PDB file of C-alpha atoms in Angstrom:
ATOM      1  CA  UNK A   1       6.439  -9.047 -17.736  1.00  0.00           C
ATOM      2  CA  UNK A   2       6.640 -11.657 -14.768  1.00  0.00           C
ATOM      3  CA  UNK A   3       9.687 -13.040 -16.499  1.00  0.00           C
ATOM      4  CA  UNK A   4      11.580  -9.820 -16.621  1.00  0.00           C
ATOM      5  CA  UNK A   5      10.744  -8.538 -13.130  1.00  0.00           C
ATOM      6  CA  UNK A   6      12.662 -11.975 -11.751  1.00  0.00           C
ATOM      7  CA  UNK A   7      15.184 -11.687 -14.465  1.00  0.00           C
ATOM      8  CA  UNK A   8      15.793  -8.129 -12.356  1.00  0.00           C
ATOM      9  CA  UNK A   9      15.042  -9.539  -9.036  1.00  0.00           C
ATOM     10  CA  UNK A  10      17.690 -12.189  -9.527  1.00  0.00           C
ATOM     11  CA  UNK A  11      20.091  -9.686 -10.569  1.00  0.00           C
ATOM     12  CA  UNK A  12      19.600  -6.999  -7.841  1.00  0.00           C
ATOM     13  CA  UNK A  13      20.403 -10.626  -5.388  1.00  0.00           C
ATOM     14  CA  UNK A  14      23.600 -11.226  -7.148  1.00  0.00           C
ATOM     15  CA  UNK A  15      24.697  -7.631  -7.338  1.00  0.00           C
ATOM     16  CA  UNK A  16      23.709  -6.413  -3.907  1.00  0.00           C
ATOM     17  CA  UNK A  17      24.847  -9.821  -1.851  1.00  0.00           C
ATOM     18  CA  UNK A  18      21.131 -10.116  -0.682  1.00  0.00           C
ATOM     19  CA  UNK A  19      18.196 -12.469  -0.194  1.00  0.00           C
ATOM     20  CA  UNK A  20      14.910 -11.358  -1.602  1.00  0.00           C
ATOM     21  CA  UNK A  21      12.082 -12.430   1.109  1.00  0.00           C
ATOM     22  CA  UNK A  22       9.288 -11.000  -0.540  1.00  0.00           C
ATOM     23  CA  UNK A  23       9.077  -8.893  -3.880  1.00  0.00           C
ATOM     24  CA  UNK A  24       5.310  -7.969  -4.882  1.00  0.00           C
ATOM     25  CA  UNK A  25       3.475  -5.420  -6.843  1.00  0.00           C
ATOM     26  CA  UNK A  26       2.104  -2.114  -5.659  1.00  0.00           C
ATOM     27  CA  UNK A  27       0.297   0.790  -6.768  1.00  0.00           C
ATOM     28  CA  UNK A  28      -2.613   0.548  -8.982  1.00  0.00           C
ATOM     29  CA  UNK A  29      -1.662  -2.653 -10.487  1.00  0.00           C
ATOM     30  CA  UNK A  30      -1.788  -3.993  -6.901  1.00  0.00           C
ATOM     31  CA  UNK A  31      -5.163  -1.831  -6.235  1.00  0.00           C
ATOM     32  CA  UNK A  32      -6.751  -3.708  -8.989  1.00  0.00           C
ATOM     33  CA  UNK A  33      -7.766  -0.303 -11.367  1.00  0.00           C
ATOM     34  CA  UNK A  34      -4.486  -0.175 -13.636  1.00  0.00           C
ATOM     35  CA  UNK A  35      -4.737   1.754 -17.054  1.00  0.00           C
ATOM     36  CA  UNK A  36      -3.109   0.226 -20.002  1.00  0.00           C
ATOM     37  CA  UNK A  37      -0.013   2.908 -19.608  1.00  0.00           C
ATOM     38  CA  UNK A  38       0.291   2.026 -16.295  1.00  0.00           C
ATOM     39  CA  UNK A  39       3.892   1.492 -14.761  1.00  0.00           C
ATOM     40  CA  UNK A  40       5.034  -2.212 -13.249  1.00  0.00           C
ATOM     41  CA  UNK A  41       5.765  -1.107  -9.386  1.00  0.00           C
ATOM     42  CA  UNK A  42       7.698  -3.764  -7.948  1.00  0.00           C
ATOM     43  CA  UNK A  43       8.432  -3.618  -4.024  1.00  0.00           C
ATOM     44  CA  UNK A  44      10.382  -6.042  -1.895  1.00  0.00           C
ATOM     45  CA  UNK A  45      12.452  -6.983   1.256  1.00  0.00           C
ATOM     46  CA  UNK A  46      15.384  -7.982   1.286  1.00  0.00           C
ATOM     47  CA  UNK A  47      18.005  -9.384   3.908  1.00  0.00           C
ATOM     48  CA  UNK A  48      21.744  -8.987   4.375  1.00  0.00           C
ATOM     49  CA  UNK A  49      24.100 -11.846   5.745  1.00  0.00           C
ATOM     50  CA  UNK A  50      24.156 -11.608   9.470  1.00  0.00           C
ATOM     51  CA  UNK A  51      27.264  -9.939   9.608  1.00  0.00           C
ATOM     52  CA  UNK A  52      26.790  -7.701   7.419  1.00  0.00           C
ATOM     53  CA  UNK A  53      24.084  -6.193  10.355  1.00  0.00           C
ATOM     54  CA  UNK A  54      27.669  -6.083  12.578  1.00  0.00           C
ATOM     55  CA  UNK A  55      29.114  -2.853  12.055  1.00  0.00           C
ATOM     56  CA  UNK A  56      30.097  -0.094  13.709  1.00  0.00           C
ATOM     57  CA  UNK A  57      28.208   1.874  10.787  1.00  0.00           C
ATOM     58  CA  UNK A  58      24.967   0.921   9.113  1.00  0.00           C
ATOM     59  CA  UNK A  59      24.727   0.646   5.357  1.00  0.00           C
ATOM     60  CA  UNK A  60      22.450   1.218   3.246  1.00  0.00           C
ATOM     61  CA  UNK A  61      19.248   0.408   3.927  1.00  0.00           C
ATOM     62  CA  UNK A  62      17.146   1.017   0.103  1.00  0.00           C
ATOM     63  CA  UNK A  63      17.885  -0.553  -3.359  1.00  0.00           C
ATOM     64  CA  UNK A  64      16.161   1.545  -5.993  1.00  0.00           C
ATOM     65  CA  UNK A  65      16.212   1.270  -9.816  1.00  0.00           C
ATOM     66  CA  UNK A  66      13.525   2.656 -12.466  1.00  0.00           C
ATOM     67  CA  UNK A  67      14.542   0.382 -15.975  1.00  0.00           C
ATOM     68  CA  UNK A  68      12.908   0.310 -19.195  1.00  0.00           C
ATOM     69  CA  UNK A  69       9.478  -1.419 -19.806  1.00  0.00           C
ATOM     70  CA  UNK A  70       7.893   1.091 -17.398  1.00  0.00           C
ATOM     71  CA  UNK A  71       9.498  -1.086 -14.653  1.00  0.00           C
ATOM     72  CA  UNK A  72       9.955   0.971 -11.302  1.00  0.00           C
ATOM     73  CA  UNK A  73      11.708  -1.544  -8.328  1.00  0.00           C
ATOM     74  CA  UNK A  74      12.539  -0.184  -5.524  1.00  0.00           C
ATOM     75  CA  UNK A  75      13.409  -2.144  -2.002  1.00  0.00           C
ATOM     76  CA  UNK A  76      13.489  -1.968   1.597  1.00  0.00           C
ATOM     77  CA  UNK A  77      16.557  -3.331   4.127  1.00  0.00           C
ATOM     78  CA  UNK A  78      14.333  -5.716   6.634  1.00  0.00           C
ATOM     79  CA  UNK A  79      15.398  -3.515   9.652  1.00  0.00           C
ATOM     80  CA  UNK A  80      14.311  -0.635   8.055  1.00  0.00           C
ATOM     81  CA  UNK A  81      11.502  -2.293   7.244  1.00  0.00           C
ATOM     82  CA  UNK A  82      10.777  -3.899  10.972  1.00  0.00           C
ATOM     83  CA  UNK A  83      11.182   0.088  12.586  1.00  0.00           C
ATOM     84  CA  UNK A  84       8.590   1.669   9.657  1.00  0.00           C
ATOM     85  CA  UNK A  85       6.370  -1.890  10.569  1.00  0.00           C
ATOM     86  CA  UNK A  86       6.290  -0.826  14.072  1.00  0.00           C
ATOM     87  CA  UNK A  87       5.224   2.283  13.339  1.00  0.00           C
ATOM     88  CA  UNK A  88       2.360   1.286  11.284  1.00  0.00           C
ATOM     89  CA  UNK A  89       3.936   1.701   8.030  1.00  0.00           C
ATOM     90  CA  UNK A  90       0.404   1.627   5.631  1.00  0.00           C
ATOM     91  CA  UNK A  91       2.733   1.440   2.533  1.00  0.00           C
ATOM     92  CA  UNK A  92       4.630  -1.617   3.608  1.00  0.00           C
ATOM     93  CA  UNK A  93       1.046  -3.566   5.073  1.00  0.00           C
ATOM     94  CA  UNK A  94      -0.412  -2.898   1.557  1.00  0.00           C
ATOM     95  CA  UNK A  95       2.753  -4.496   0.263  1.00  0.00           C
ATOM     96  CA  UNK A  96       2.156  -7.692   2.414  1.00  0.00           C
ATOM     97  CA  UNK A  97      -1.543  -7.646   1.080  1.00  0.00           C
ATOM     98  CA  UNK A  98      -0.689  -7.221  -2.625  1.00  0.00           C
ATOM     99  CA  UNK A  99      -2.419 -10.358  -4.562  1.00  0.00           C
ATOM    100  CA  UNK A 100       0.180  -9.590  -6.995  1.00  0.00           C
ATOM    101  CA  UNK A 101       3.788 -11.909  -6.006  1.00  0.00           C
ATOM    102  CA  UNK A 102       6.284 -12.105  -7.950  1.00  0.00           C
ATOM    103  CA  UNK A 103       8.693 -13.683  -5.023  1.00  0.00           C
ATOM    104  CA  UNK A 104       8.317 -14.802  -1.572  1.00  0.00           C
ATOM    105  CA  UNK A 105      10.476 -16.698   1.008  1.00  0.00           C
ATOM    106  CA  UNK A 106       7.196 -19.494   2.789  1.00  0.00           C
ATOM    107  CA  UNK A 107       6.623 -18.016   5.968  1.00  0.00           C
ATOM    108  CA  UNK A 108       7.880 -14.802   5.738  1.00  0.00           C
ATOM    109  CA  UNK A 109       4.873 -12.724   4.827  1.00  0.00           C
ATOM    110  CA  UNK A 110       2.192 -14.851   6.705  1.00  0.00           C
ATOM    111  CA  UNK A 111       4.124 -14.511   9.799  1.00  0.00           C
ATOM    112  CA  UNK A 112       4.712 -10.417   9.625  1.00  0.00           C
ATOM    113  CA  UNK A 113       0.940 -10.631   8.240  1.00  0.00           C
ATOM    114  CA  UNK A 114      -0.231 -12.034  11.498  1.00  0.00           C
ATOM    115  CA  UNK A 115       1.479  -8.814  13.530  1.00  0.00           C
ATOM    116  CA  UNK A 116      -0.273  -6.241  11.938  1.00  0.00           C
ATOM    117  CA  UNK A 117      -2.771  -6.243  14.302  1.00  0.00           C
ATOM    118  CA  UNK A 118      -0.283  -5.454  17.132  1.00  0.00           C
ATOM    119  CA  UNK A 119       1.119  -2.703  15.247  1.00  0.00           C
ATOM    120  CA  UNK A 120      -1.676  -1.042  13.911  1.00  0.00           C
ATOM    121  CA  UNK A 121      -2.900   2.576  14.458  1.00  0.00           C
ATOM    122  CA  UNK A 122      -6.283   2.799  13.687  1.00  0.00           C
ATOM    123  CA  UNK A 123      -6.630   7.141  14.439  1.00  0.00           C
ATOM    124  CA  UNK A 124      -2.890   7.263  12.877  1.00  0.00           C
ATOM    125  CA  UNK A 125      -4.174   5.191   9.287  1.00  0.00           C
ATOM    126  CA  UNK A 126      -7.496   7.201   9.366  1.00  0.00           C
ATOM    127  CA  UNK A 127      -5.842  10.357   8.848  1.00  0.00           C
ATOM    128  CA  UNK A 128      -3.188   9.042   6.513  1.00  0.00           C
ATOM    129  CA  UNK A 129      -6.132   7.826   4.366  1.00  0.00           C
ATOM    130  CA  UNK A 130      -8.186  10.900   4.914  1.00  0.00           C
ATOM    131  CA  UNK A 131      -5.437  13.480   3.948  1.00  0.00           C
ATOM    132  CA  UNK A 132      -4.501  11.328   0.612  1.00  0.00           C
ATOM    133  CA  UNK A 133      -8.038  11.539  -0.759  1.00  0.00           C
ATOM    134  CA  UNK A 134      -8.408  14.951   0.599  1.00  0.00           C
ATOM    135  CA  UNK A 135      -5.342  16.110  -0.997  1.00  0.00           C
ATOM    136  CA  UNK A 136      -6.106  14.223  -4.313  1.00  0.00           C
ATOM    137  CA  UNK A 137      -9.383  15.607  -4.799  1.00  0.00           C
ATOM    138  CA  UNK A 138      -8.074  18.965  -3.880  1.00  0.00           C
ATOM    139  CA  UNK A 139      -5.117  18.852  -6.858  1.00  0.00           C
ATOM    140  CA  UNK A 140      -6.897  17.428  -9.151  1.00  0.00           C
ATOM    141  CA  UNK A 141     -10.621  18.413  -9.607  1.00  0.00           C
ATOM    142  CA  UNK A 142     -10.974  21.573 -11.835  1.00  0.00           C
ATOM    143  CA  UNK A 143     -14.363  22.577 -12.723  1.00  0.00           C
ATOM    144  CA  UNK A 144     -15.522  19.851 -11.613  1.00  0.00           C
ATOM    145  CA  UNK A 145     -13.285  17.070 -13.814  1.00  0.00           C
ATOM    146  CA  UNK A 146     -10.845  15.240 -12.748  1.00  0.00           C
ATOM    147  CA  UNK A 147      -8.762  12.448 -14.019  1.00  0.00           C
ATOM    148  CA  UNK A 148     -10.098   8.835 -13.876  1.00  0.00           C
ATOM    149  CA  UNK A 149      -6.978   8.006 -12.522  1.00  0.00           C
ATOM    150  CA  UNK A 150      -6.910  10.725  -9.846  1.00  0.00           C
ATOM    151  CA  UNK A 151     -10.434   9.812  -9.007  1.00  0.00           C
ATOM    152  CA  UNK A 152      -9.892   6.364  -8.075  1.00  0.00           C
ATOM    153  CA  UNK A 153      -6.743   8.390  -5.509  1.00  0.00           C
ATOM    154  CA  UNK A 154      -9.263  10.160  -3.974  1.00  0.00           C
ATOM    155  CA  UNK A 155     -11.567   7.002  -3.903  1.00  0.00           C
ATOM    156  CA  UNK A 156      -9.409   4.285  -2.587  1.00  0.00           C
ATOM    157  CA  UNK A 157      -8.565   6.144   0.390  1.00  0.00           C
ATOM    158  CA  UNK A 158     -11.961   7.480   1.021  1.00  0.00           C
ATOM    159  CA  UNK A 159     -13.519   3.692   1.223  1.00  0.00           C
ATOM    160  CA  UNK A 160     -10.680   2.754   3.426  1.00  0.00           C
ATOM    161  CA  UNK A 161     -11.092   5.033   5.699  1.00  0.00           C
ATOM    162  CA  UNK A 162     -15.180   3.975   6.098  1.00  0.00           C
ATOM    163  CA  UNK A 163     -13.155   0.120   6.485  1.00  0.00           C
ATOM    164  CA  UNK A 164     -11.095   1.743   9.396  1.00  0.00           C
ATOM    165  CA  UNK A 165     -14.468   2.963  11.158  1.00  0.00           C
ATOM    166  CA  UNK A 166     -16.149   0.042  11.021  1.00  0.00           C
ATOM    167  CA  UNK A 167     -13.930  -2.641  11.981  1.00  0.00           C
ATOM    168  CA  UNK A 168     -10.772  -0.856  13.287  1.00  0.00           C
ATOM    169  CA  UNK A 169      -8.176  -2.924  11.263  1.00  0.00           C
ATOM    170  CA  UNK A 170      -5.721  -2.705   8.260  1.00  0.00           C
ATOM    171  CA  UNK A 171      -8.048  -2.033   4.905  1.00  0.00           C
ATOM    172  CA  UNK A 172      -7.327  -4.591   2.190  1.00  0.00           C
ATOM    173  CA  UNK A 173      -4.657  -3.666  -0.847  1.00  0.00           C
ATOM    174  CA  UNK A 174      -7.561  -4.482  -3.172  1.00  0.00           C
ATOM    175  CA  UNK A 175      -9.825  -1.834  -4.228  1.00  0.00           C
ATOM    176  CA  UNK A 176     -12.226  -4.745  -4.852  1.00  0.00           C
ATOM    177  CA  UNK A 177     -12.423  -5.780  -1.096  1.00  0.00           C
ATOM    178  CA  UNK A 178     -12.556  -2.019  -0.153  1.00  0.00           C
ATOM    179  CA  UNK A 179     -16.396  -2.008  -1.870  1.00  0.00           C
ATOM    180  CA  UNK A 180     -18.167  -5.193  -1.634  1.00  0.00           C
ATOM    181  CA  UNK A 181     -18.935  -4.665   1.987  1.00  0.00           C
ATOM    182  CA  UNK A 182     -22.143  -3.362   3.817  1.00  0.00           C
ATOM    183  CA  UNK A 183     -21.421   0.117   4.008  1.00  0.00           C
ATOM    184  CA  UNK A 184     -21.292   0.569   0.304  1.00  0.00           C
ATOM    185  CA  UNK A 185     -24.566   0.851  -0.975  1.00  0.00           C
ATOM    186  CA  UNK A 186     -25.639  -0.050  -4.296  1.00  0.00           C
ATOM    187  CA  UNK A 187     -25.759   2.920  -6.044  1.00  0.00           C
ATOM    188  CA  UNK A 188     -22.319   3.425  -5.500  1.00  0.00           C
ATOM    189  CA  UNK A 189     -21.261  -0.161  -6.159  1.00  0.00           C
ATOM    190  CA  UNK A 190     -22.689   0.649  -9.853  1.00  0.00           C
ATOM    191  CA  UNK A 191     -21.005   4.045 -10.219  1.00  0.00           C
ATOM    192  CA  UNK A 192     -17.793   2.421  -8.928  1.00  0.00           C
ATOM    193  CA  UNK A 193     -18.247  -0.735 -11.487  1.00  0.00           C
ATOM    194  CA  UNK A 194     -18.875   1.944 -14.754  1.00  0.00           C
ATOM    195  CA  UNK A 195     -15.733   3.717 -13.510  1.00  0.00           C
ATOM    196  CA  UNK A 196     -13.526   0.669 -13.546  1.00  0.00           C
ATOM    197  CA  UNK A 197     -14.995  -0.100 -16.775  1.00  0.00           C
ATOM    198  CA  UNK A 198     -13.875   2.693 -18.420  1.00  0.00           C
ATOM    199  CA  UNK A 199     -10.623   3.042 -16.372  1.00  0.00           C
ATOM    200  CA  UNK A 200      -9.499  -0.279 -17.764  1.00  0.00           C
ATOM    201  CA  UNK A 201      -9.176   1.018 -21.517  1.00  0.00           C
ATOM    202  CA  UNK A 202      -8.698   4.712 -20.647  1.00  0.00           C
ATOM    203  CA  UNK A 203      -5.347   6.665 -20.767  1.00  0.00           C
ATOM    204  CA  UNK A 204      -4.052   7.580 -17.616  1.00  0.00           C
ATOM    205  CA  UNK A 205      -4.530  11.088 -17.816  1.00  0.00           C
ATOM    206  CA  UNK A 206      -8.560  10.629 -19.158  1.00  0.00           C
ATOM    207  CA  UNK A 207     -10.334  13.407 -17.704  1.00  0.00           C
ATOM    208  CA  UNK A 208     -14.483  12.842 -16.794  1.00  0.00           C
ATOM    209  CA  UNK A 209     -16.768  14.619 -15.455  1.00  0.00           C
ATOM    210  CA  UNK A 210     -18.214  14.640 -11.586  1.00  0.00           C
ATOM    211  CA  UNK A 211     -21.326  15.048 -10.411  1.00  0.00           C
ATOM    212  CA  UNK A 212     -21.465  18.328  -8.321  1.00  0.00           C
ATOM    213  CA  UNK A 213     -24.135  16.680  -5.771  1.00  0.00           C
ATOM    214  CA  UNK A 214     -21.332  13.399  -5.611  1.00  0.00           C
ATOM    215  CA  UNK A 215     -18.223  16.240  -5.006  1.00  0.00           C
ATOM    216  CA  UNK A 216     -19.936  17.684  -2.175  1.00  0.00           C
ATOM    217  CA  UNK A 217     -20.733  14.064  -0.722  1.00  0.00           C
ATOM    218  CA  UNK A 218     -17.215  12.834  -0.896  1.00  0.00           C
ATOM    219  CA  UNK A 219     -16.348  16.453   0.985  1.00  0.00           C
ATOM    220  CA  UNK A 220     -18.519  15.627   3.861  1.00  0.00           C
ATOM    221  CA  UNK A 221     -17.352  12.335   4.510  1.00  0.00           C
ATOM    222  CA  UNK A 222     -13.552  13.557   4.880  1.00  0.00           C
ATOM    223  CA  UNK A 223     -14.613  16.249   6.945  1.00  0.00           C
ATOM    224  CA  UNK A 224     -16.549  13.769   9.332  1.00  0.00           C
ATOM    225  CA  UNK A 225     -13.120  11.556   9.405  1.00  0.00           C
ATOM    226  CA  UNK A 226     -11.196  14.391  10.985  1.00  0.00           C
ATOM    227  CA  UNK A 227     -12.747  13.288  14.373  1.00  0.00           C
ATOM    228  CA  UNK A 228     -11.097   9.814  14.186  1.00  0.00           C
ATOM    229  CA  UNK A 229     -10.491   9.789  17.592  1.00  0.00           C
ATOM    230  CA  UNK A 230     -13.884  10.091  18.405  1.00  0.00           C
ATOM    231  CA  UNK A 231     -15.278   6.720  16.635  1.00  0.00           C
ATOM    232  CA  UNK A 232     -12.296   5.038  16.282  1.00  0.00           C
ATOM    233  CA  UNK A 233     -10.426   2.920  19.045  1.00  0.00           C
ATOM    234  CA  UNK A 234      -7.268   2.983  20.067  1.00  0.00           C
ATOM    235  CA  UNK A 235      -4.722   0.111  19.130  1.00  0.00           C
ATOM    236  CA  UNK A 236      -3.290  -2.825  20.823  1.00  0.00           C
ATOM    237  CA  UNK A 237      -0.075  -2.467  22.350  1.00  0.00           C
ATOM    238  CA  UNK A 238       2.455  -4.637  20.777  1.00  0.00           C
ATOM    239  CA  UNK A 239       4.394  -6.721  22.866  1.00  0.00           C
ATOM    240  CA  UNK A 240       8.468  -5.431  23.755  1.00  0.00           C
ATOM    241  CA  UNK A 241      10.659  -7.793  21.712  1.00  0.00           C
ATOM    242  CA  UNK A 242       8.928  -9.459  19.393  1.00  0.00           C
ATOM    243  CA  UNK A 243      10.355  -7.868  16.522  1.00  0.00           C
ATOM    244  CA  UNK A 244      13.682  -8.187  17.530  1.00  0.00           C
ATOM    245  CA  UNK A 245      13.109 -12.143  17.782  1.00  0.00           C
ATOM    246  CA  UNK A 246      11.518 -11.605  14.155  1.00  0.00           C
ATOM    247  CA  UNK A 247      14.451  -9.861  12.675  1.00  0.00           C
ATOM    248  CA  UNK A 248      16.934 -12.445  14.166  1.00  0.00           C
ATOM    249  CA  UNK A 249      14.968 -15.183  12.785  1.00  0.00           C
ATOM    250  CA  UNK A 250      15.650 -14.131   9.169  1.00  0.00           C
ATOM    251  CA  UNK A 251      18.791 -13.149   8.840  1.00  0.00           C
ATOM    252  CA  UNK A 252      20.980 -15.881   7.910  1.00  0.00           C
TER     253      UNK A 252
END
């Protein structure tokens, strides 16, 4: 699949005058609990020529194309991608974490990497986080199922909020990292480890059975994370400029 997704990559260069400075995967793929029906979600930013960033009117700023193979690409401009960055974009920082590369410029991602903590919104990502799993586990949990898939929506989040409390800082793209720290205890580690077991040869739409006493835990928790601001500090201010200076840098 590598092979195709920079057969594409190459192509969406040629056809769209653009430079590719870093094309990873997303999603659950990315996340680390993909079922075997899962789709390929390929993300990236890209630069224009300089000039083309010299007009009176601004282009467009996404490439998106869903092909065959399950392949789903879809691309940000790298100014649109600087102004969501500044606002703590969680989508595009779990992009720059993805272990997952199928492309990357040297330099570009360790050098936006080191910003994040500037940019980041601790009380801002808490509630993202918060509302996903709350949301998920709200659509999806009938009579107490719910699909493996949809569980691991409502779990992600969930853990990365308890990352956000305790250390105040972008949660890893891995679901992996998310778990192996102290505030996961050990009974959950093993319930975690049979449910990526069986998510790794189960359809996506595999429904199992939760634990009432576990539905009412995961409840609580998201409740408790509606007082962010109480427990969670406030973020650095970034400094005036600095993303300007990054833009100009790489565009050529």
């Amino acid at each position: 699949m590598k092979h195709s997704v920079l057969q594409q990559l190459s192509r969406i260069e040629s056809e769209n005058d653009v430079r590719i400075l870093l094309a990873v995967e997303s999603g659950s793929r990315a996340w680390g609990f993909a079922s075997p029906d899962s789709d390929y979600d390929v993300r990236f930013v890209y630069a224009h020529e300089r000039d083309w960033y010299l007009s009176v009117f601004e282009g467009g700023d996404v490439i998106e194309e869903m092909l065959p193979e399950r392949l789903d690409i879809n691309g940000w401009d790298l100014r649109k991608a600087l102004r969501l960055f500044s606002k703590c974009n969680l989508a595009l920082n779990e992009w720059l974490g993805s272990p997952i590369t199928y492309a990357e410029v040297p330099e570009f991602r360790s050098q936006l990497l080191q910003l994040i903590p500037r940019y980041f919104n601790p009380i801002a990502a808490m509630h993202h986080y918060r509302s996903m799993a709350d949301r998920a586990l709200l659509e999806n949990l009938v009579n107490d199922c719910i699909g493996i898939k949809k569980l691991f929506y409502v779990l992600r989040p969930l853990f990365a909020c308890r990352w956000i409390e305790h250390t105040a800082s972008q949660p890893p793209t891995e679901f992996q990292k998310l778990v192996t720290d102290a505030w996961v205890d050990r009974e959950e580690k093993g319930w975690i480890a049979s449910l990526l077991e069986q998510k790794s040869t189960a359809k996506e739409a595999q429904r199992i059975p939760l634990d009432r006493a576990r539905v009412e835990s995961i409840q609580s928790e998201l409740e408790r994370y509606k007082s962010a601001p109480e427990f969670v500090a406030a973020r650095v201010r970034s400094t005036i400029g600095e993303l300007d200076k990054f833009f100009r840098d790489w565009i050529e």
